[in-house]
XYZ file of C-alpha atoms in Angstrom:
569
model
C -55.172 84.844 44.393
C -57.532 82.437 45.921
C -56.977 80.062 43.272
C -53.224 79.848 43.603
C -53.874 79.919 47.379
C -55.705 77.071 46.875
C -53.047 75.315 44.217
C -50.748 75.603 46.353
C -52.518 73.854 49.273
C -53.062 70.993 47.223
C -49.660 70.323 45.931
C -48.603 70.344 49.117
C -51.724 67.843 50.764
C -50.315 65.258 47.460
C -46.434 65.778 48.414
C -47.218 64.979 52.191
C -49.262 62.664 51.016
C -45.973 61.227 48.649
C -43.881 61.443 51.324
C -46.207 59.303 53.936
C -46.586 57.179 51.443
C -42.756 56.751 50.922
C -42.287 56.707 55.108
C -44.535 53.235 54.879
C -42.609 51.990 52.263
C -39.253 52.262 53.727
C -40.505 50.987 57.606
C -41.782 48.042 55.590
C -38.516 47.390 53.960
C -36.296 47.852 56.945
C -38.946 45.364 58.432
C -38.787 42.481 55.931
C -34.667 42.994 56.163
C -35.162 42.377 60.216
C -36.941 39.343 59.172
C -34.172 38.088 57.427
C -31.406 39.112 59.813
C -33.864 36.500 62.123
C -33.611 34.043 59.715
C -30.411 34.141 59.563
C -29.629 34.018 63.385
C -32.071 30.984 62.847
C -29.815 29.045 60.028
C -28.780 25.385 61.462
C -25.434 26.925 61.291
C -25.407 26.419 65.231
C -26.198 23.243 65.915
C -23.707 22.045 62.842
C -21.132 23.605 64.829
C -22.340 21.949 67.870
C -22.372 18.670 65.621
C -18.944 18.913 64.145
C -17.346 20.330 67.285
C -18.581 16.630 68.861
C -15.957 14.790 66.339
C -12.517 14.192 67.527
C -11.083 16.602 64.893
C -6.640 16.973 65.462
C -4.341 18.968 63.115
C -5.690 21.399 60.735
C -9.487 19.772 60.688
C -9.518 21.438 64.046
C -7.938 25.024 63.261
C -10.311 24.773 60.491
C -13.380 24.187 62.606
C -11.820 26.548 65.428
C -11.944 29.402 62.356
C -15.798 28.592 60.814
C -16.712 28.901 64.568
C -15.017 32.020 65.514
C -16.452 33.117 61.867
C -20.202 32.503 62.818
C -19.762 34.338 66.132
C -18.163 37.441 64.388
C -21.892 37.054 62.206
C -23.959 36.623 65.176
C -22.059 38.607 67.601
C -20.696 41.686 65.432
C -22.851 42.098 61.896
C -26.322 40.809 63.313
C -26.331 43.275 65.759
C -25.120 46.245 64.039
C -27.909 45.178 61.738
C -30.344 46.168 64.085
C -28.286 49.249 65.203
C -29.033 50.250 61.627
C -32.501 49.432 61.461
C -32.734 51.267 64.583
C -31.611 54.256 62.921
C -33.258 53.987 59.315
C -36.662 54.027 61.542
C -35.944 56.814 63.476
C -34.719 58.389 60.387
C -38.223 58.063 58.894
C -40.174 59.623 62.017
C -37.875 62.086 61.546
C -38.890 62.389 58.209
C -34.886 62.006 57.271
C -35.802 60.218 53.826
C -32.788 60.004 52.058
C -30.886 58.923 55.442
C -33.323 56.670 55.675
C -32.950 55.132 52.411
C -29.276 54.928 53.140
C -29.477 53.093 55.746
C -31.952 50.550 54.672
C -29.566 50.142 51.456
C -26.699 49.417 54.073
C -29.109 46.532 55.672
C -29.675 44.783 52.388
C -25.372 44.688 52.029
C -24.412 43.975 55.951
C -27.429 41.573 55.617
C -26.431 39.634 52.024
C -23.030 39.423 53.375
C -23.905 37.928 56.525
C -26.132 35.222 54.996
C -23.563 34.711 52.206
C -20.912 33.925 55.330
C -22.672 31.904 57.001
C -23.461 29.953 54.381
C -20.259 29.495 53.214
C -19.642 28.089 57.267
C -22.683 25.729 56.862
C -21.151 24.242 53.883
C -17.746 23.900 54.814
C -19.261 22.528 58.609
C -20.404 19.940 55.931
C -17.822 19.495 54.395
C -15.475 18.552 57.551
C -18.632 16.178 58.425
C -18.624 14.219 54.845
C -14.711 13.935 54.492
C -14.807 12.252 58.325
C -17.524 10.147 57.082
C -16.169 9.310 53.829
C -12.541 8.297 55.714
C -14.272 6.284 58.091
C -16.313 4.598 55.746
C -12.790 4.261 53.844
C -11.305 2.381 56.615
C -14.191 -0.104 56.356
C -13.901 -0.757 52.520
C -10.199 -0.954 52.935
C -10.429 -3.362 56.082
C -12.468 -5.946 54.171
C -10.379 -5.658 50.916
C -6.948 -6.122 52.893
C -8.566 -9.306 53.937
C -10.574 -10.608 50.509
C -6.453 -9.832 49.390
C -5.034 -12.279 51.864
C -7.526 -14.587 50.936
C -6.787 -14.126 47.362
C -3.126 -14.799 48.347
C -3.413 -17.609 50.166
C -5.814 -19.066 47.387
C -3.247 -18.157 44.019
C -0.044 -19.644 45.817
C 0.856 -21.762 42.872
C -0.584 -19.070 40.168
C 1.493 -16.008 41.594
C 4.699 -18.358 41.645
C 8.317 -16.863 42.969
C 6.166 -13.584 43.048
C 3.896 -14.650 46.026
C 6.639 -13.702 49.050
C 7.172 -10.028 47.837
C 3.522 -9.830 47.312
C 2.662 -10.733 50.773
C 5.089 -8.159 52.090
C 3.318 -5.524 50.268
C 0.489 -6.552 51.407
C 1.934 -6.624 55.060
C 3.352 -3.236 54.625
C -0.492 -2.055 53.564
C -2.030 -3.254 56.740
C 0.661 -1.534 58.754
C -0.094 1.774 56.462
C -3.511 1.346 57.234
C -3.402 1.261 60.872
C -1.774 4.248 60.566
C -4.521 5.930 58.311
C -6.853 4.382 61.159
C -5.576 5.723 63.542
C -5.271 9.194 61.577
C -9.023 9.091 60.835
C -10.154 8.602 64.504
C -7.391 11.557 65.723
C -9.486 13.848 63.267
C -6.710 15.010 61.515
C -8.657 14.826 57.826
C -5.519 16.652 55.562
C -2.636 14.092 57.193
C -5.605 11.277 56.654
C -6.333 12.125 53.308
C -2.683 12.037 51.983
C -2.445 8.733 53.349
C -5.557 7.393 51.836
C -4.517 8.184 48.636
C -1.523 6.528 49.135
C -3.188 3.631 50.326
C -5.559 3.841 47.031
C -2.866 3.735 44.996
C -0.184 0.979 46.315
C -3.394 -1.241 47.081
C -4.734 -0.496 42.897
C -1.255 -1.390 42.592
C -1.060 -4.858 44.580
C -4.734 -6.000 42.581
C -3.098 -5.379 38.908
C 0.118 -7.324 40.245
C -2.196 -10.156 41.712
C -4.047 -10.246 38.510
C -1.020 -9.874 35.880
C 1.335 -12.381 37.469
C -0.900 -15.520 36.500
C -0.890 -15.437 32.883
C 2.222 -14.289 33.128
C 3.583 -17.564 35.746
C 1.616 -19.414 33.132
C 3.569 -18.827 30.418
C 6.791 -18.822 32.068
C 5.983 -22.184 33.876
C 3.794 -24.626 31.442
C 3.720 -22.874 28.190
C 6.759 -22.544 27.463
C 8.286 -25.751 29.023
C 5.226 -27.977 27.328
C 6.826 -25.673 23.734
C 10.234 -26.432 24.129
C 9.270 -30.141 25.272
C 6.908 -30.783 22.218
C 9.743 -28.992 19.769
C 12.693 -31.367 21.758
C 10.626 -34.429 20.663
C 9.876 -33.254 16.927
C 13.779 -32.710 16.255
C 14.492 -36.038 17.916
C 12.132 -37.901 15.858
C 12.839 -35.590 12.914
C 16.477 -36.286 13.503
C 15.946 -39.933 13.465
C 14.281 -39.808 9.898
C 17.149 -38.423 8.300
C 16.188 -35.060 8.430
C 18.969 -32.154 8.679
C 18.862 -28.820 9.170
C 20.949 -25.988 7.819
C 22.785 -24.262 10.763
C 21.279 -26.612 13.655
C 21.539 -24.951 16.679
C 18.046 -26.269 17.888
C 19.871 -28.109 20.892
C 21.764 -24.768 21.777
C 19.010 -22.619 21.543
C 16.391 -24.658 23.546
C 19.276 -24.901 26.115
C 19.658 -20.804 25.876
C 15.935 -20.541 26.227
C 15.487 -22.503 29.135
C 18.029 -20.601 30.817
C 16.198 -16.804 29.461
C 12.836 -18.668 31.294
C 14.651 -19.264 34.694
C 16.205 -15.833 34.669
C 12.612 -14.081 33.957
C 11.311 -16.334 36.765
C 13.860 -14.220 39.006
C 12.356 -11.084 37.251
C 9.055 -11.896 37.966
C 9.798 -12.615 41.698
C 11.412 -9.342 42.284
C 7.295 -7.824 40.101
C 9.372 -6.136 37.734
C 6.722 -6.657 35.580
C 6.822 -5.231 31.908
C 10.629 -6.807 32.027
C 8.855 -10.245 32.564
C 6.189 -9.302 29.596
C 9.049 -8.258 27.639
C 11.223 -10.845 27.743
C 7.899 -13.297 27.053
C 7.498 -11.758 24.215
C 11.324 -12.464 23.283
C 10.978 -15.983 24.669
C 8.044 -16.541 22.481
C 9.822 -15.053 19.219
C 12.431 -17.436 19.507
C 10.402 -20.562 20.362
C 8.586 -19.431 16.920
C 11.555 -19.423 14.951
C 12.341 -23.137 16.201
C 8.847 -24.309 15.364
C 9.290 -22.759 12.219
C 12.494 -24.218 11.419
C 10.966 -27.542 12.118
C 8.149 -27.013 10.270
C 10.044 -25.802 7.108
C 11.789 -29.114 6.742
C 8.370 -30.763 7.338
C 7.066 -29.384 4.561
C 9.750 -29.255 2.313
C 9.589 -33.112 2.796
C 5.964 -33.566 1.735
C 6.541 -31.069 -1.513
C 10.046 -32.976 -1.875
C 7.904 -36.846 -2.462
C 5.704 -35.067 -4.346
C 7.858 -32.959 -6.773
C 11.183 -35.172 -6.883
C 9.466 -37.866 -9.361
C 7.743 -35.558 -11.799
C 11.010 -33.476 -12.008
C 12.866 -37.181 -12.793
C 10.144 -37.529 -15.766
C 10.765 -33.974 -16.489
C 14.494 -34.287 -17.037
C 13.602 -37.920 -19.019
C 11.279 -36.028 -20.959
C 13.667 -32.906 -21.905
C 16.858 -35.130 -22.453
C 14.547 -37.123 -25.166
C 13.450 -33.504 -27.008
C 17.111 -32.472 -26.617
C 18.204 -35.427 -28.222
C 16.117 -35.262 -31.548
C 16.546 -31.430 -31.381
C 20.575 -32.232 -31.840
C 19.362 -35.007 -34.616
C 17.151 -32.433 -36.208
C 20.246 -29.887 -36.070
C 22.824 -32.253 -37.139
C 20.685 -33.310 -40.308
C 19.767 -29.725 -41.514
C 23.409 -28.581 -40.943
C 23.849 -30.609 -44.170
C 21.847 -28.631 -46.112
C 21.487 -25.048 -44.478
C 24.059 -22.136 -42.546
C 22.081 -21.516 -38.987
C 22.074 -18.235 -39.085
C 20.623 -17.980 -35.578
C 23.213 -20.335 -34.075
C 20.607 -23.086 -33.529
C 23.379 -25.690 -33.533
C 25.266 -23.959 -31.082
C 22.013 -23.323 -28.794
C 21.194 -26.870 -29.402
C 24.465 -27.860 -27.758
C 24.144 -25.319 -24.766
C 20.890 -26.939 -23.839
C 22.615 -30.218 -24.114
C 25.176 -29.161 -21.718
C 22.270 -27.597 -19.133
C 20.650 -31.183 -18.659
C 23.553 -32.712 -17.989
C 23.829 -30.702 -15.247
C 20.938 -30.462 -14.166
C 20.972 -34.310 -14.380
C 24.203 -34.678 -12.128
C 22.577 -31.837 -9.608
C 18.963 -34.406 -9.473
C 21.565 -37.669 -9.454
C 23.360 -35.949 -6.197
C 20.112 -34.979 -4.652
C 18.716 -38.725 -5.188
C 22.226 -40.493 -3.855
C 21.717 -38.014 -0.552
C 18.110 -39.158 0.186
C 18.959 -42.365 -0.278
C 21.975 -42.441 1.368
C 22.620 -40.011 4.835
C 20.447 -37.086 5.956
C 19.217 -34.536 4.227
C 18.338 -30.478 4.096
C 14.815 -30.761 2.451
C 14.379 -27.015 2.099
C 17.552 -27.367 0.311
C 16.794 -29.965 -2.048
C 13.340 -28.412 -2.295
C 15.135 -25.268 -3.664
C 17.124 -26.916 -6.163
C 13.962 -28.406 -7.769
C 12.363 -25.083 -7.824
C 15.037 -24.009 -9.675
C 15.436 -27.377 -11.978
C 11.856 -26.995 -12.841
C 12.633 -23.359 -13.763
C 15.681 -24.362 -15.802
C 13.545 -27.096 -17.570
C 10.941 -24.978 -18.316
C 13.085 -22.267 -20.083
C 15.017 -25.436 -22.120
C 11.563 -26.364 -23.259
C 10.682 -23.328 -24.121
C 14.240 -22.614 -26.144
C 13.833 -26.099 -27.684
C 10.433 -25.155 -28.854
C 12.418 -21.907 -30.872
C 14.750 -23.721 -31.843
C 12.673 -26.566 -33.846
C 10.651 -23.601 -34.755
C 13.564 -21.653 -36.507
C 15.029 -25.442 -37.945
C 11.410 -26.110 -39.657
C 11.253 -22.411 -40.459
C 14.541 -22.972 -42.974
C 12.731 -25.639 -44.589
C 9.802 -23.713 -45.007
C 11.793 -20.535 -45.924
C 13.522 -22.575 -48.726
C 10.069 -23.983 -50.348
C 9.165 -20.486 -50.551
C 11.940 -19.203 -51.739
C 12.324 -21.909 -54.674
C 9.094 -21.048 -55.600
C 9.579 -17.627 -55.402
C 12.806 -17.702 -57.310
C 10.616 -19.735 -59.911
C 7.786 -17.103 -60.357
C 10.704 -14.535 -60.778
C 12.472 -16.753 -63.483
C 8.927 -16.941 -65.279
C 8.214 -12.956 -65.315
C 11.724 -11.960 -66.443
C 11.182 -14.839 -69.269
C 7.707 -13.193 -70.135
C 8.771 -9.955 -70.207
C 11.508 -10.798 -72.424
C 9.075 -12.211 -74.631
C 6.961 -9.653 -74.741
C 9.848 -6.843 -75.740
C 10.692 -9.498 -78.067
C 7.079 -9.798 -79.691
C 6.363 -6.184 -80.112
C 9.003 -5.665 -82.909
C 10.480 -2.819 -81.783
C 13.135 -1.611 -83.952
C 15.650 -1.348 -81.266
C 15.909 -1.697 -77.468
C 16.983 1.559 -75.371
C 20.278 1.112 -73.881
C 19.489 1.887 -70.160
C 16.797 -0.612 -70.486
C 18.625 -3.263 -71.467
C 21.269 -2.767 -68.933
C 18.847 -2.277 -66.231
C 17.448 -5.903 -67.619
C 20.699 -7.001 -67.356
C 20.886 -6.265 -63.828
C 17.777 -8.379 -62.864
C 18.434 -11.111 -64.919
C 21.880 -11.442 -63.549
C 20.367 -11.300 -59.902
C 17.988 -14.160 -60.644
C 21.093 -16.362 -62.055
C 22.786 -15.583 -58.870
C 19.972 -16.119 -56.543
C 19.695 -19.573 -58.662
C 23.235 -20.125 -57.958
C 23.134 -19.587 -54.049
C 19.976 -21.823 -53.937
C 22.046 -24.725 -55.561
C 24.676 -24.718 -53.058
C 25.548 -27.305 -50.741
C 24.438 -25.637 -47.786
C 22.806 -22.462 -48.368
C 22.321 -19.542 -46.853
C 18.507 -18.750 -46.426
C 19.170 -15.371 -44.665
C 21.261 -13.884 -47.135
C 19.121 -15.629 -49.997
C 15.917 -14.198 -48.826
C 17.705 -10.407 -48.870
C 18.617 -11.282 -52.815
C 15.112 -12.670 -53.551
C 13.757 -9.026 -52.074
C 16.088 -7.407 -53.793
C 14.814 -9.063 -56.641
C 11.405 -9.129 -56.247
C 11.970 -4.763 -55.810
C 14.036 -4.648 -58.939
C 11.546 -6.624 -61.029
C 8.700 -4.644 -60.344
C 10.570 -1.150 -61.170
C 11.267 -3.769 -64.413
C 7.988 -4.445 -65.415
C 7.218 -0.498 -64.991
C 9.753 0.483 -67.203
C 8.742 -2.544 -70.001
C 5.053 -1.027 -69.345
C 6.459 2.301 -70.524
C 8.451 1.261 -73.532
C 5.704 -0.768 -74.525
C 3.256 2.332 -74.251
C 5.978 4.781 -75.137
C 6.376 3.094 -78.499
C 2.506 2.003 -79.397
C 1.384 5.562 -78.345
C 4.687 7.111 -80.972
C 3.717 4.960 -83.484
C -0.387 5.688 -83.831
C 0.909 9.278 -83.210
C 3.203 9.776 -86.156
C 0.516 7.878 -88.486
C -2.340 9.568 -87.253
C 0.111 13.073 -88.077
C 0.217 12.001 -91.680
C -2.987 13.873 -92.716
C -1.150 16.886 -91.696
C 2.348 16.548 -93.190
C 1.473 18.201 -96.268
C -0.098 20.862 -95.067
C 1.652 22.212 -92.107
C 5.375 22.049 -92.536
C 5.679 21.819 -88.534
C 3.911 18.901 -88.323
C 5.803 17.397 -91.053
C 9.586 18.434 -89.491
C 8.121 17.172 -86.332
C 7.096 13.683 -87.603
C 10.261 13.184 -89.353
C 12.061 13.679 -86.247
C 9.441 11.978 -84.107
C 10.451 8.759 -86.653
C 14.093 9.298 -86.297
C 14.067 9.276 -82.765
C 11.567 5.612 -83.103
C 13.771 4.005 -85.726
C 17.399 4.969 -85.215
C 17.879 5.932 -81.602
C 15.083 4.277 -79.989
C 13.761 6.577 -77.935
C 10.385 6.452 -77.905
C 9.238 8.142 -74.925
C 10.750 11.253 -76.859
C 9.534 10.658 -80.008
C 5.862 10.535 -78.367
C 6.976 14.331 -77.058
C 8.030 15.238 -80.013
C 5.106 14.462 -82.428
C 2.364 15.035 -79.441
C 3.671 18.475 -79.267
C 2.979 19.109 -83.055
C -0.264 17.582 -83.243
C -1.941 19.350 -80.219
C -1.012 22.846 -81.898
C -3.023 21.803 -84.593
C -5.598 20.042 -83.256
C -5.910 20.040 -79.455
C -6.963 17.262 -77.621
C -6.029 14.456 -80.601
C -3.151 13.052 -78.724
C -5.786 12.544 -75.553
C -8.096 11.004 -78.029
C -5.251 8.672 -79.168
C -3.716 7.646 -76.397
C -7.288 6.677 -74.676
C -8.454 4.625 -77.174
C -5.025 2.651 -77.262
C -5.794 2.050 -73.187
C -9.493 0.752 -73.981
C -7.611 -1.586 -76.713
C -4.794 -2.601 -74.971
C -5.179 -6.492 -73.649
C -1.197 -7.472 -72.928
C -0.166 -7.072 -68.915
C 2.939 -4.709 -70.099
């Protein structure tokens, strides 16, 4: 019993103890929080006010300073002092051993008292605020006061730079000082919103006035001494050019300098009333067509120097090309004589005849004209380009031409001695089939002999014409040349045909009186050689018979005849 007694005792010594403990803790919070209220009744919120309530502030400045200070009164008037109110309590709370009022109330400080520093904060900056944007206006009205007079200086200096431009520009700049007496006198009635509207305004028309001042210049420039000392320097070239007997196609250089001189008084008119990017624009135009003049000029400069330089060699040219023409139609008129142009050479030859003389009466016209009144040298520069095109294609066609004409003679040669190596075979082969004793010539052979030999004789015949044909020659000689190589295959099988029949039938001999097949076969084998002549089927006939009775003789025959034979058929 004791010993609970005595438990009990001492839980409740360490909770008193807990709770003294706690009472501390809270009296030195609400304490530090008091501090902070004094701070904040310290802040140099005040004597800002006092500060900014010594400018001449008009207008909403002034109901915005007359809010910020009836702001900081309801801080230091109203929430200050219910601040200690609550500390007040929140202490008497914790004598009264009221802990968890206590703690309430000490958690109210810490939000009246955040709040209240957070407010007047907010008033000191915006106190600061009013003071910087009078400061910054005033010190605005100084910047602006000097530049309004560098500007008239600038004016005054640039009278002949600025040109028509410079009256309107000093009325801007007239209207600017009367704006800015206005924003002066804004500034020092304290009214910072109206003063601020107008500064930007200033801001902007005087950015404006500085770009004009430094645009117009280059722009006068141009408008007064470029493009006079242009149209000046391209009046004189077209004179001068003029007087050397130089002409132009469509010359409207004496309208369209006129024109442009009037386009540069008109954009002087634009450029007084600073309509700016109209004056740029039409520069730009002005300058476009002063190109196109230059260039105009300078075309039939040029074409002059190329003109000297190309006229003679195109006269040597057309010499030179007349001379080939004329040996070409020589050539042409000699071979016709002995050969039918199958390609028309003649006929070509004549075209390109009829091309230089034009082109020679185009060159005569261009050389009377230079000689004789003024001239388009682009012009006459174009028609060379093109003669020297035209003469280079003749020369080239010439070239083909004398190529095909020596071609015929060539073609012939070959073809004579073509014709003569066919004349020879057909002769040798008929010598051969001649030589070989045959008892009789096949029938098909001989016709298809025939054939060739009758080609050759009318190949012969063609090639002893007047003028022949070496086109339709050249076909019969292929012709030929085809038809006497199936020839000499089929002489190379009678010849074989009719060797290979005849060692066949002898070599059956040692049979015939012993095998009654090999003797029918012979007999007809020899029938077939000596009466009908046809010896590829005699060589059937008998090579059947002998390999039934002894395979492999015919192969025997027949490649020893091969390793003995020494004529080409």
């Amino acid at each position: 019993m004791i010993k609970v007694l005595i438990g009990i005792i001492v839980v409740a010594i360490l909770i008193y103890i807990g709770i003294v403990a706690y009472q501390r803790y809270l009296l030195k919070q609400i304490s530090s929080l008091v501090e902070r209220k004094d701070q904040v009744r310290d802040l140099p919120v005040k004597n800002k006010i006092n500060e900014v309530g010594s400018l001449k502030l008009s207008g909403s400045s002034l109901e915005g300073y007359t809010k910020l200070t009836n702001d900081y009164k309801a801080v230091t008037t109203k929430r200050l002092p219910e601040i200690d109110d609550i500390a007040a309590h929140a202490r008497q709370d914790v004598n009264d051993m009221k802990i968890f009022e206590a703690r309430r109330g000490v958690s109210a400080m810490k939000d009246s008292l955040d709040a209240s520093e957070a407010e007047s904060s907010r008033i000191n900056d915006q106190l600061g605020n009013i003071q910087k944007v009078d400061q910054d206006h005033r010190d605005a009205v100084k910047v602006l006061r000097l530049k309004y007079q560098d500007l008239r200086k600038t004016l005054l200096s640039q009278n002949v730079t600025l040109g028509p431009s410079i009256d309107i520009l000093e009325d801007n700049l007239s209207k600017l000082d009367s704006d800015f007496d206005t924003f002066s006198e804004t500034v020092d009635s304290g009214d910072h919103e109206k003063a601020q509207a107008q500064l930007q305004q200033l801001q902007s028309n005087t950015a404006t006035l500085e770009q004009q001042i430094e645009d117009i210049p280059p722009l006068e420039d141009r408008l007064t001494n470029v493009f006079p000392g242009q149209l000046d320097e391209i009046q004189d070239a077209y004179e001068q050019l003029i007087n050397h007997n130089y002409a132009f196609n469509d010359d409207n250089v004496r309208t369209e300098l006129k024109a442009i001189k009037a386009k540069i008084s008109e954009n002087k008119e634009t450029l007084g009333n600073l309509r700016l990017e109209a004056v740029q624009s039409n520069n730009e135009s002005i300058s476009k067509r002063i190109d196109v003049l230059y260039d105009k000029l300078q075309q039939e400069i040029d074409a002059r120097k190329e003109v000297d330089n190309s006229f003679p060699i195109i006269t040597d040219f057309i010499v030179h090309a007349e001379g080939q023409n004329k040996v070409l139609l020589s050539e042409v008129e000699r071979l016709d004589q002995s050969y039918v142009f199958n390609s028309n050479e003649d006929e070509t030859a004549q075209n390109l005849s009829s091309q230089l003389e034009s082109i020679r009466s185009e060159h005569d016209r261009d050389t009377e004209q230079m000689t004789n009144q003024p001239v388009v040298y682009s012009d006459i520069l174009a028609r060379l380009k093109d003669e020297n095109s035209q003469l280079n294609d003749i020369e080239t066609t010439q070239a083909e031409v004398n190529q095909n004409l020596q071609a015929l003679v060539d073609s012939e040669k070959d073809a004579r001695r073509r014709l003569q190596q066919y004349d020879i075979e057909i002769h040798n082969i008929k010598r051969h089939v001649e030589n070989i004793n045959l008892p009789g010539i096949p029938n098909d052979y001989m016709d298809y002999f025939f054939v060739v030999s009758d080609e050759i004789e009318k190949a012969s015949s063609s090639m002893n014409q007047v003028r022949i044909n070496m086109e339709m020659i050249n076909r019969e000689l292929d012709m030929i040349n085809t038809d006497l190589q199936t020839l000499t295959k089929k002489t190379t099988e009678l010849t074989d045909n009719a060797a290979l029949s005849e060692l066949a039938i002898q070599y059956a001999n040692r049979y015939r009186h012993t095998n009654e097949d090999v003797d029918a076969a012979s007999r007809h084998a020899q029938r077939l050689f000596d009466s009908e002549h046809r010896y590829d089927q005699s060589l059937e006939t008998i090579s059947a018979a002998l390999d039934k009775v002894e395979p492999g003789s015919v192969e025997n025959i027949t490649e020893n005849y091969y390793q003995q034979k020494h004529t080409e058929y």
